[in-house]
Structures are given as C-alpha cells and as structure tokens.
Short mmCIF file of C-alpha atoms in Angstrom, two decimals:
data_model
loop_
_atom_site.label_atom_id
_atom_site.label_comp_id
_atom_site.label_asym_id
_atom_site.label_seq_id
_atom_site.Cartn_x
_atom_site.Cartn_y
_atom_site.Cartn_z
CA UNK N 1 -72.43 63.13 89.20
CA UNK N 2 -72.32 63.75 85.35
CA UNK N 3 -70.08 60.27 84.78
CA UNK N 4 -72.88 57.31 83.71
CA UNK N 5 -76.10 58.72 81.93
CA UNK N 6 -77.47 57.67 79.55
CA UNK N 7 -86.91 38.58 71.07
CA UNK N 8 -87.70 36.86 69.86
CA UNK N 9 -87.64 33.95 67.11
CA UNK N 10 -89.84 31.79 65.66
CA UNK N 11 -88.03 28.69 63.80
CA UNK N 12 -89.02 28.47 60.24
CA UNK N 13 -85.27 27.10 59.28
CA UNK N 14 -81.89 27.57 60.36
CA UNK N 15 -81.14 31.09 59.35
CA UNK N 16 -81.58 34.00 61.86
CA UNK N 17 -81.81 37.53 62.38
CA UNK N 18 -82.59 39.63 64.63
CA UNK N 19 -85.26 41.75 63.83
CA UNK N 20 -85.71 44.31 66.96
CA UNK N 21 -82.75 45.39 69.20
CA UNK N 22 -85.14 45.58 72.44
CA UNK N 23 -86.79 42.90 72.48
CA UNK N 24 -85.95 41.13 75.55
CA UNK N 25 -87.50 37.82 74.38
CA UNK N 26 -85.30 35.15 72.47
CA UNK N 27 -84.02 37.93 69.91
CA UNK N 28 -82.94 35.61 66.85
CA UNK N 29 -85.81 34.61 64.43
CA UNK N 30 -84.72 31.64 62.31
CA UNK N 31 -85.84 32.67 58.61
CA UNK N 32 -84.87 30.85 54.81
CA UNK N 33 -83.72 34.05 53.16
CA UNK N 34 -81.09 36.23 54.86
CA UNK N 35 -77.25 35.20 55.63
CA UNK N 36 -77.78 38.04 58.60
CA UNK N 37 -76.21 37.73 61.77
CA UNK N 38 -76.30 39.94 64.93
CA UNK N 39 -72.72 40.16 66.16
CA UNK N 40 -71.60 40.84 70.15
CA UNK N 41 -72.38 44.45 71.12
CA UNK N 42 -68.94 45.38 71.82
CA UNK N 43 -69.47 49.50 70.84
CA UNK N 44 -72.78 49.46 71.87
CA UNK N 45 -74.37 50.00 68.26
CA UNK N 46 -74.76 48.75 64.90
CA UNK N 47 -71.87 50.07 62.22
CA UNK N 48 -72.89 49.75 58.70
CA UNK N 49 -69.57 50.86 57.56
CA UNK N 50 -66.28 49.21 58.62
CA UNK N 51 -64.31 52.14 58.33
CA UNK N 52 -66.68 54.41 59.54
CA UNK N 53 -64.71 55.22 63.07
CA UNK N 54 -61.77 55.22 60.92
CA UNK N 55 -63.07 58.04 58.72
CA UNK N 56 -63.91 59.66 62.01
CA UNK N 57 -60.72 59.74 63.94
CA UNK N 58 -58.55 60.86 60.26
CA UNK N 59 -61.44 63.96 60.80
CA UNK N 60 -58.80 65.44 63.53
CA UNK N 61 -55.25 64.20 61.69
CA UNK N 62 -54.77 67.79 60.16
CA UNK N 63 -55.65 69.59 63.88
CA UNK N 64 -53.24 67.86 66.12
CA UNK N 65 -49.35 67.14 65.82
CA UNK N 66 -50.41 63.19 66.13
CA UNK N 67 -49.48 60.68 63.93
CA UNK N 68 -52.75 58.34 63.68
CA UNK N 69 -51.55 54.53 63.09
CA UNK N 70 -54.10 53.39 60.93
CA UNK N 71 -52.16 52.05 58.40
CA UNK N 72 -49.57 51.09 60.59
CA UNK N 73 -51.67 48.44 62.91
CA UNK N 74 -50.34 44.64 63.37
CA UNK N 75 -52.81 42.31 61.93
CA UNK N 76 -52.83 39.12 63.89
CA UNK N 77 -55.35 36.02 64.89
CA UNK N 78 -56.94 36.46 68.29
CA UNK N 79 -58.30 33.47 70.58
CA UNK N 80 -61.65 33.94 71.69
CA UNK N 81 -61.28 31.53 74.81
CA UNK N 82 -60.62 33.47 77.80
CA UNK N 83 -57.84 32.18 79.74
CA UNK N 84 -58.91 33.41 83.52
CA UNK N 85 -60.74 32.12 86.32
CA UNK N 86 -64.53 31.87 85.13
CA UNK N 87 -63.41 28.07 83.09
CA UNK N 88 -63.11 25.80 85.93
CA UNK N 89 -61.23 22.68 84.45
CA UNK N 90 -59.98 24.01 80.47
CA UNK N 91 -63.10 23.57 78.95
CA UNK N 92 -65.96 24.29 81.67
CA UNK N 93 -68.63 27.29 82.30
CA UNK N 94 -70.24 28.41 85.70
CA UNK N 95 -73.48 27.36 85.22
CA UNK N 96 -75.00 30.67 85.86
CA UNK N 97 -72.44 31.83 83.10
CA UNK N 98 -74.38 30.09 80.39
CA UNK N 99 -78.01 31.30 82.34
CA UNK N 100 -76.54 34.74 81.77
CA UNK N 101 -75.77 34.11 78.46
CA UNK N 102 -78.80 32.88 77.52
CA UNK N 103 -80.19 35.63 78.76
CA UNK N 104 -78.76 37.72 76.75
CA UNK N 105 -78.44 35.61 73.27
CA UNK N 106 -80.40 32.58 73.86
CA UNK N 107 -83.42 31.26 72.00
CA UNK N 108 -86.32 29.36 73.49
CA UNK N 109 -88.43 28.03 70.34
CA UNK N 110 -91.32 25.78 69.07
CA UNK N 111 -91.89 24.83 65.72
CA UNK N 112 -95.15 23.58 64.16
CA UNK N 113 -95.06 22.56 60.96
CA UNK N 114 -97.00 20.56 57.83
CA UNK N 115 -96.29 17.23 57.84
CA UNK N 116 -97.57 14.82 55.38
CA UNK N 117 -96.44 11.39 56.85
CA UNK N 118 -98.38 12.37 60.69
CA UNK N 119 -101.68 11.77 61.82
CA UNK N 120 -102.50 15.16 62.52
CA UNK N 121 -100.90 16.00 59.32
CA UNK N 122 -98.47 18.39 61.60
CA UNK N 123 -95.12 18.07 63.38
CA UNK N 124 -94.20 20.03 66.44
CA UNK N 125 -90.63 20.25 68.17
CA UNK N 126 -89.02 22.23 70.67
CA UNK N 127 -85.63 24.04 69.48
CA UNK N 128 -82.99 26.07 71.84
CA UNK N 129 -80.50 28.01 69.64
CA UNK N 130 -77.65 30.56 70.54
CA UNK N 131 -76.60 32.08 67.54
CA UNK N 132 -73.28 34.20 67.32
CA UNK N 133 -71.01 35.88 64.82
CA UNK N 134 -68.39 33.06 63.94
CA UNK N 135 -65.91 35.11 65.37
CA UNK N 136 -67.37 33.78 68.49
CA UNK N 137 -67.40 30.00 68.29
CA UNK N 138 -65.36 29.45 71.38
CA UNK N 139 -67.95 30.37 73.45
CA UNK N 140 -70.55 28.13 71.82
CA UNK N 141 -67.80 24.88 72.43
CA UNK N 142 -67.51 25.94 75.76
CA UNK N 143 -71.42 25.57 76.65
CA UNK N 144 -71.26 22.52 74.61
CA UNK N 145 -68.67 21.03 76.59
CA UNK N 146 -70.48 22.24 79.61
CA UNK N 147 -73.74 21.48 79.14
CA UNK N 148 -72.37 18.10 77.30
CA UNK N 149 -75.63 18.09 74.24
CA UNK N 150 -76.53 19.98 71.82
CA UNK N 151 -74.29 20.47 68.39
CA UNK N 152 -72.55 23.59 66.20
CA UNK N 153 -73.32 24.46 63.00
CA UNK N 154 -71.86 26.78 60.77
CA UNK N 155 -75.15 29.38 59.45
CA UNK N 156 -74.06 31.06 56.31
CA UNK N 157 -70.72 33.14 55.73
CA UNK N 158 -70.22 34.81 59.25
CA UNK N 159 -72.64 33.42 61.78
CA UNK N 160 -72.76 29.46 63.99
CA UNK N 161 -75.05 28.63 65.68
CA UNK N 162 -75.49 25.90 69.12
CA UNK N 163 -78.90 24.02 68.37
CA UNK N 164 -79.98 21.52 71.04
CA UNK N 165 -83.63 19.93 69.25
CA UNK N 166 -83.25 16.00 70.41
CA UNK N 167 -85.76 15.56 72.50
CA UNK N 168 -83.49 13.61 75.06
CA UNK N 169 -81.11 16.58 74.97
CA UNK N 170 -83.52 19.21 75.66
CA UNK N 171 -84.31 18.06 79.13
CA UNK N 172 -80.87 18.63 79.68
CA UNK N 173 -81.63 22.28 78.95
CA UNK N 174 -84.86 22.22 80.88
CA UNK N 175 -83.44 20.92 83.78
CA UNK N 176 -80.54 23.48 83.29
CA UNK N 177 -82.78 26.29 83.34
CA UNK N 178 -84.86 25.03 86.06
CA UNK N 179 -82.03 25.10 88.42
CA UNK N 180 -80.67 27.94 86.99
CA UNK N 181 -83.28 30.50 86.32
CA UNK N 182 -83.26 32.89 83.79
CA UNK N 183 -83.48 36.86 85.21
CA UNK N 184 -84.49 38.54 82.29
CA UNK N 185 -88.00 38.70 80.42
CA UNK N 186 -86.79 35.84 78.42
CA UNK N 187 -87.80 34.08 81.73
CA UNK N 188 -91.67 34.18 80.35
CA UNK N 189 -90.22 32.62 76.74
CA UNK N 190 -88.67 29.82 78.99
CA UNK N 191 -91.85 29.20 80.77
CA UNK N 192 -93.57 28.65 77.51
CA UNK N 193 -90.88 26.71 75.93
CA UNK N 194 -91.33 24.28 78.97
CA UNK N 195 -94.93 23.66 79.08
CA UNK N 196 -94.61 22.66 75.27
CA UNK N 197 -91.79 20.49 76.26
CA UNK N 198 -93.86 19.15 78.38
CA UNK N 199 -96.73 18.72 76.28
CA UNK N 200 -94.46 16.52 73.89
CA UNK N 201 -93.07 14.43 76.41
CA UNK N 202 -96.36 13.34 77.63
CA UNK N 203 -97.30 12.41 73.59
CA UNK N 204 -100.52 14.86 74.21
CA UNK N 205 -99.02 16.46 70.82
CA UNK N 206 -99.96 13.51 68.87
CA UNK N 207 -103.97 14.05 70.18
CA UNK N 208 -106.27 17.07 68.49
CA UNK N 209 -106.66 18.69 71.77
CA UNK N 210 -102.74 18.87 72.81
CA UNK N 211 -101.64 19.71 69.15
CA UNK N 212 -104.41 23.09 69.81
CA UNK N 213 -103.02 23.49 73.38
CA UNK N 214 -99.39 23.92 71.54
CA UNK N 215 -100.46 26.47 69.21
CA UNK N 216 -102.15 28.35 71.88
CA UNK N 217 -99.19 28.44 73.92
CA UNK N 218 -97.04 29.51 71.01
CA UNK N 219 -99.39 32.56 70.41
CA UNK N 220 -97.77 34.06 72.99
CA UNK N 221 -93.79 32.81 72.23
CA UNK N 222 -91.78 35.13 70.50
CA UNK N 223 -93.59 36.93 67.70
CA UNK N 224 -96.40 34.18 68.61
CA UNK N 225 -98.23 32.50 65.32
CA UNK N 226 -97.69 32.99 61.62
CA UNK N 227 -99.96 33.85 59.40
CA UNK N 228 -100.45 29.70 58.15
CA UNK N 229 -100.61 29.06 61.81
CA UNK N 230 -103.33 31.75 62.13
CA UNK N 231 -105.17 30.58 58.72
CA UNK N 232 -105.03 26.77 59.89
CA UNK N 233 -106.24 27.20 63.24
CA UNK N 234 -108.64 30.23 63.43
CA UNK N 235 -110.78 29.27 66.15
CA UNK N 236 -107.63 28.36 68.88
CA UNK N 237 -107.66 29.34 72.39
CA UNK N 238 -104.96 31.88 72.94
CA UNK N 239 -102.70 31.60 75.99
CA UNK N 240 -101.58 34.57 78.08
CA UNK N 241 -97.87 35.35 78.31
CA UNK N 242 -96.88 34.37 82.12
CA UNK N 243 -96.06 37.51 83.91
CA UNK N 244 -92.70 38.59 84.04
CA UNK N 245 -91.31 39.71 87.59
CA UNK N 246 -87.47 40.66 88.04
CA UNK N 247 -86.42 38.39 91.92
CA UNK N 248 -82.70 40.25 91.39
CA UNK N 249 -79.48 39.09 90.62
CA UNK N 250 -78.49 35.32 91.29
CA UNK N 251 -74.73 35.74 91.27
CA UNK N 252 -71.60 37.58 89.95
CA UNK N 253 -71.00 34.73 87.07
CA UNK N 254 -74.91 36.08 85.22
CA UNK N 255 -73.52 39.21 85.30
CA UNK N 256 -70.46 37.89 83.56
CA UNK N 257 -72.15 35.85 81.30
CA UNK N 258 -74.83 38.89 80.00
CA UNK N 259 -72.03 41.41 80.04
CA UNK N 260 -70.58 38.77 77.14
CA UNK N 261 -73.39 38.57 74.99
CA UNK N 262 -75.28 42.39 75.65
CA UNK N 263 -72.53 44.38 77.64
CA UNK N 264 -70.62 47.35 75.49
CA UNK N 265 -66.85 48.41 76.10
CA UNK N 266 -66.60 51.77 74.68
CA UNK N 267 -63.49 53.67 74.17
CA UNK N 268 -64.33 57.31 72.79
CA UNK N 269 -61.70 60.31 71.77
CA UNK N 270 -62.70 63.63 70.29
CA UNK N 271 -61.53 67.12 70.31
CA UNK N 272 -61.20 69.37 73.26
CA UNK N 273 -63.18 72.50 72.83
CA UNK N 274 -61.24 74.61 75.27
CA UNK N 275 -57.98 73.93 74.56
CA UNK N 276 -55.28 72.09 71.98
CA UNK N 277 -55.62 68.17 73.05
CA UNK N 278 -57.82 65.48 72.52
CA UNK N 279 -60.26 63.91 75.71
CA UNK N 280 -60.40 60.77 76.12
CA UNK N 281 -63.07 59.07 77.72
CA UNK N 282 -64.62 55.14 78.91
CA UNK N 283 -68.09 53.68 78.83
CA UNK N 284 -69.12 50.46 80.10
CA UNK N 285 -72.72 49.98 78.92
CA UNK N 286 -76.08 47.76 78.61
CA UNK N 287 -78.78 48.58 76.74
CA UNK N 288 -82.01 46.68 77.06
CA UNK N 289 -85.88 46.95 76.30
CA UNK N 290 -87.92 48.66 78.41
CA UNK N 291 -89.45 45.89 79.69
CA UNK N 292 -85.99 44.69 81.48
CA UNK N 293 -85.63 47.99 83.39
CA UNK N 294 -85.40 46.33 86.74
CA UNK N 295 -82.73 44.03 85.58
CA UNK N 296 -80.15 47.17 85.37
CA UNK N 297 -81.78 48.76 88.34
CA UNK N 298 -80.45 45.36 89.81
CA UNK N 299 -77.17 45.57 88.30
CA UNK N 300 -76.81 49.25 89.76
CA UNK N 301 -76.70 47.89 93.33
CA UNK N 302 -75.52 44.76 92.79
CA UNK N 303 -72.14 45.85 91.13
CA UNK N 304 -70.10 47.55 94.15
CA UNK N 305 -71.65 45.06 96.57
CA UNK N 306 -70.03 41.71 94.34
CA UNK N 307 -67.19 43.49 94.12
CA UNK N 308 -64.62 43.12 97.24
CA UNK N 309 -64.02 46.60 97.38
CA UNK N 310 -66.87 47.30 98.97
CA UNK N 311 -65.20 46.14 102.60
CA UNK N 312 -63.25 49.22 101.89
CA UNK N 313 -64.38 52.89 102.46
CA UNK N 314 -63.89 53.44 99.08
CA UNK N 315 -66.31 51.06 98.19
CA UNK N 316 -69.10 51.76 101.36
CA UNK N 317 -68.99 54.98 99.22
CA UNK N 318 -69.21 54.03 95.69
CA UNK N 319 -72.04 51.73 96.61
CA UNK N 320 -73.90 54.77 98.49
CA UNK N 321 -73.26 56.27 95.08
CA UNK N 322 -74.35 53.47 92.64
CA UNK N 323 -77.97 52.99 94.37
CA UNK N 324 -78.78 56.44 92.78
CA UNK N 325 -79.72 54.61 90.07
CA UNK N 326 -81.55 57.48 87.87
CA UNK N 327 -77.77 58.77 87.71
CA UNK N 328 -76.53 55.70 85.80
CA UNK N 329 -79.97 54.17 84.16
CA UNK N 330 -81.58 55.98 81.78
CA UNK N 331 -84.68 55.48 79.29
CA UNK N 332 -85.32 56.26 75.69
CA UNK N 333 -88.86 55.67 74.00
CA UNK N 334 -89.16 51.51 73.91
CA UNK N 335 -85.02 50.93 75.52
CA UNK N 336 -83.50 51.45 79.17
CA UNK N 337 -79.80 52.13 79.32
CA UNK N 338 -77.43 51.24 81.79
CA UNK N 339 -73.91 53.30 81.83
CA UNK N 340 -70.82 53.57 83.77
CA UNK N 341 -68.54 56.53 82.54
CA UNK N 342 -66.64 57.86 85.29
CA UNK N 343 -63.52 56.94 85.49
CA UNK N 344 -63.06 56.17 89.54
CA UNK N 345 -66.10 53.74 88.69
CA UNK N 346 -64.77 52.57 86.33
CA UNK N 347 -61.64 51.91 87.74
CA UNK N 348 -63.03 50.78 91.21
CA UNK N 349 -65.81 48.58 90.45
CA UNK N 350 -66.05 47.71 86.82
CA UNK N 351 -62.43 46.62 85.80
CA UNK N 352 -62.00 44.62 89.32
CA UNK N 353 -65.27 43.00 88.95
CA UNK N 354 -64.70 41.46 85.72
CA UNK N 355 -60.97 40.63 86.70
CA UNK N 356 -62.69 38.13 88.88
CA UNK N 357 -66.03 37.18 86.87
CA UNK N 358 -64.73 36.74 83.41
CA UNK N 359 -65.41 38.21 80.39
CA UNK N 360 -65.55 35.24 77.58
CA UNK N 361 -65.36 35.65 73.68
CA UNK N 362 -63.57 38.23 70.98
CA UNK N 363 -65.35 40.56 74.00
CA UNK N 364 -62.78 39.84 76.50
CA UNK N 365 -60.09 41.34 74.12
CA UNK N 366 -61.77 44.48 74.30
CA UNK N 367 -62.32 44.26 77.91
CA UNK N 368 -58.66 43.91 77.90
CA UNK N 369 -58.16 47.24 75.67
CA UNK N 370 -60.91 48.63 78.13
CA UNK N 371 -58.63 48.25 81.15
CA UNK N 372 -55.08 49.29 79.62
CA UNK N 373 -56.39 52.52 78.67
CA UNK N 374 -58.30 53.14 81.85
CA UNK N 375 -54.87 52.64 83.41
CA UNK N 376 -53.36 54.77 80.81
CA UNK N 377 -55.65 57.58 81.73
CA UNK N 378 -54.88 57.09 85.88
CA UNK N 379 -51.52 57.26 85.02
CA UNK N 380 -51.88 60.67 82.57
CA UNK N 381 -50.55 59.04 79.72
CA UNK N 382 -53.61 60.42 77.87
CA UNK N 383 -52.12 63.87 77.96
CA UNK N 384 -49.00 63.28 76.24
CA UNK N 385 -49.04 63.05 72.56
CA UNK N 386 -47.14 59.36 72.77
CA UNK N 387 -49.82 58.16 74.94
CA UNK N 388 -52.80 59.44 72.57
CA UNK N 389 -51.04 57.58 69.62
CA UNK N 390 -51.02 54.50 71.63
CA UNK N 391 -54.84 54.88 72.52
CA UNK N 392 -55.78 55.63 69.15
CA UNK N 393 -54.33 52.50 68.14
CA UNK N 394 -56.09 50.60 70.56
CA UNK N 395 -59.05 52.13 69.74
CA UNK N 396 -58.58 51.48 65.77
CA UNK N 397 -58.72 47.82 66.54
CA UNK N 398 -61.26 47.28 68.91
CA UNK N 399 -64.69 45.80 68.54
CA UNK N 400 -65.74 45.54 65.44
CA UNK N 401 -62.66 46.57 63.84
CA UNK N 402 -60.55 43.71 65.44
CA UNK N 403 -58.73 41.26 63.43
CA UNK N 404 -59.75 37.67 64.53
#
C-alpha cells in the first residue's frame, strides 16, 4: 500500500520557546528574551511566510481554467471550543484528554534560583506550564475548569500560557498524573518533577543535603542544569534519567487529546502530470522524536481497534492492514513519523474516530475542513472544476492561514 509513508524547558521566567521540534520531553523552555511561541501543528511544519501556500497555489492559476478565491475568502471569528461529545457538562475534559495533552504540550519544571532573603541563599519551586498560541485559549479554560487550579496568563503578543506553581495546587496535578499516566517520554520528566515535589513537601529543600538532592535530580530534567547551576554546585551528584518504557495506549480520549496539541490535518493539491486536472490528496499525521517510536507503533494498532468499525469486515480488514506498521511509520535521522494518506483510511478509521473522540481547539476547525473534503473526494467532486474551487478555498483558510 503506497497511501501512509512517511522537551524540554527549564524555567528561567515566563517566556517560552521551543527550541527542538523532537524532543519528546516538556518542549517549551521559559526564557526573558523572545516573544516566541510554538503554535498547534495543524500542517505538520513550521511556515515562515504567511502567504507562502498562497504564492504556491497562484503557481498553477495561469495552467488551469480555475478561478482561485484568494481574494475572495469570508473573513470571520472562529470559536475554538469544540461543541461535541469529548466536554461532558459545557465546560469539562476527559481526564485522559488533558494526560494526552500534556503529553503533547505540557511542561513539567523546577526552578532553582538565588535568593537573598533564604537560608541557603536559594529558592526552589516546582512549575507545570502549557503554553499555546492565543488563538488557543479555549483549551487552556477548559483544563482549568477541569482540573479546577492553576491560572492563564497572557505571554507576549500571540502566546498564553496555564501555569499551576502553588504548592497546594500542584498536588492537584500530581495526583492527576498519578492516576492518569502520561504515555509518552515526557513520562520520565514527570517522574522527576514528582520526586522534587516531593522533596519540597517534606521541607528537605530547606536542608544542604535536599537542596543538592534537587539539583541532582534536575540534571537530568529537561535540558538539566545551567551553566550558574553547574558553576555553583560543581561537585553534585548527578541523577540518572528514569527509564522510559512505552505500556500502550490508555484510551481513545489520549489519542484525542495528543492529536490536539501534535496531530497534523493536511490538505495538499498540485498538478497532475499525466493529464489536465489537479490531484487532490489527505494526510493525517504525527511526527515525534525518535525516542517516542513505540508510541505511534501503538497508535497504528490501536486506531481501527477504538474505532467501531472494526465489528465490521471492513474494519477486521483495515486493522489486518494497519498492524503493518513500517507501511504507515516511518523514521528520519533524530524524528519518527506517523501518516495516514489513503483515502479508505482515512475515511474508515480516521474521520469516524475523531467524530467520537473530539478534536478540541482552532484544530477542530480544520478537522472539520479535513472531513468535508474527504467527502468531497468520495463523492468525485474533486474532478469537476466547481468542486476544485471549493477545495482550494478550504484549503486557503486552513491552519495557519485561518482567521480566528
């Protein structure tokens, strides 16, 4: 089948960006002089240039009899809060929703700073942050009014951010995580994040020895000391970063709740080379670091059998197909990408499955675009010249070139 082929932070203030797309740590370090922000991978890659794709489809204007709408596009406000089954109540996340998140955007952190006023002439604190484009600030409310702690802050021009650092209000998030585990790498961040958590509660950071114990642990947190850190304390024990193991996927709502922070709906047109038309094609994507492999090994299986249509003989066979994972994972120096392009896939499995584990954020418009022109295509509309205007209009405002 030729369909699917192919972090970390350290707090130093409230500013972050993320430095390395792979890294499946907490990906967001918190730095003093950048306004940068990592937006939701809806296109699966960065875009320097806003107009870029625009530039791109104008490229075949003067080959094909089709009048491209870019000027012509409503402008119009856009709710982020998706309005299907995954909020239970108006205003509530599954639980494994925000695990999933997290796993894809969250940020386990531990701070140890000067301090003139302490004992030990340091401060330390434990930090959890989820920082998004502010184009996505419904999703942030929505864990806040979940998990009921933690507050929003506005971060610059374009990015918020959910901090939870009161001490009472972190053992909410401990004792979130703890029932809900995390499935990614960012599991071994967690386990870090909790011993130090730990270390606090017990006041052993206000003694010589647990202040050391705190920095050895944070060796190995993220991108592990600074360079004052290092200068400070040359002589402390370094800890070894817990090892990592993937135990599968917990349930249908993580899925939903990564796909919204690291998932990629991708609608592509270009030129036929055979004859006069244009092909239009899908791609439902993840990309990861290497190290998270198994986690889209996971999803390759776990997709058809979530999905109800497996109790069908449709879907017996798509799963038969989907466990041959090297057909739809593939790997590329330090990343591992996971991709769904066929169009019976897609159709079967990927647009049913998030029908019923929602999509949340600006994301779930494009999901929405996503499935229109996947029916679009079942239904030929693709290969009449009314039906390519209409997709090239959807395309021209998805992602990163929707209004909100």
């Amino acid at each position: 089948m030729s369909g699917w082929t192919n972090h970390p932070c350290t707090v130093i203030s409230q500013e972050m960006i993320e430095n390395e797309m792979g890294y499946r740590g907490s990906k967001s370090e918190l730095v003093s002089h950048t306004n940068s922000v990592k937006e939701q991978r809806v296109d699966g890659s960065w875009c320097k240039k806003p107009l870029h794709l625009r530039c791109t489809l104008m490229g075949f204007e003067r080959n094909y009899q089709i009048k491209i709408p870019s000027k012509q596009l409503n402008k119009q406000n856009y709710s982020t809060l998706s309005k299907t089954s995954l909020a239970f109540g108006n205003n509530k996340l599954n639980p494994w929703f925000i695990t999933g998140f997290a796993d894809a955007e969250g940020c386990f952190s531990f701070t140890i700073k000067p301090d003139a006023k302490s004992k030990l002439k340091w401060r330390s604190s434990p930090l959890f942050v989820i920082k998004l484009h502010i184009k996505d600030t419904a999703i942030l409310e929505l864990i806040k009014n979940t998990l009921m702690v933690g507050k929003i802050r506005k971060n610059g021009i374009n990015s918020v951010q959910y901090q939870v650092e009161s001490f009472n209000e972190l053992q909410v998030i401990v004792d979130h995580f703890n029932k809900y585990p995390l499935v990614t790498e960012k599991a071994s961040d967690y386990l870090i994040f909790k011993q130090c958590f730990e270390i606090v509660k017990q006041r052993e950071h206000l003694t010589e020895k647990g202040l050391l114990k705190l920095i050895g642990l944070k060796s190995s947190l993220n991108w592990g000391l600074s360079d004052s850190l290092k200068e400070a304390f040359p002589n402390v024990t370094l800890v070894s970063r817990p090892e990592y193991k993937f135990n599968g996927i917990p349930d249908p709502f993580w899925v939903a709740g990564f796909t919204s922070g690291d998932g990629s709906f991708h609608l592509n047109i270009r030129k036929s080379e055979t004859k006069i038309s244009h092909r239009v094609s899908l791609r439902f994507s993840i990309n990861l670091n290497i190290r998270d492999a198994e986690v889209l090994k996971g999803l390759v299986s776990y997709l058809p059998q979530a999905n109800t249509l497996n109790k069908t003989s449709t879907g017996v066979a798509l799963q038969g197909t989907l466990n041959q994972e090297n057909q739809y994972v593939s790997k590329s120096n330090n990343t591992v990408s996971f991709a769904i392009t066929k169009i019976s896939e897609i159709s079967e499995v990927v647009i049913p499955f998030f029908e019923k584990y929602s999509i949340q954020g600006l994301k779930s418009l494009d999901f929405a675009d996503f499935k229109k022109v996947a029916m679009m295509i079942g239904a030929k509309e693709h290969l009449t010249i009314e039906g390519l205007n209409r997709i090239l209009e959807i395309k021209l405002n998805m992602n990163k070139h929707r209004e909100w």
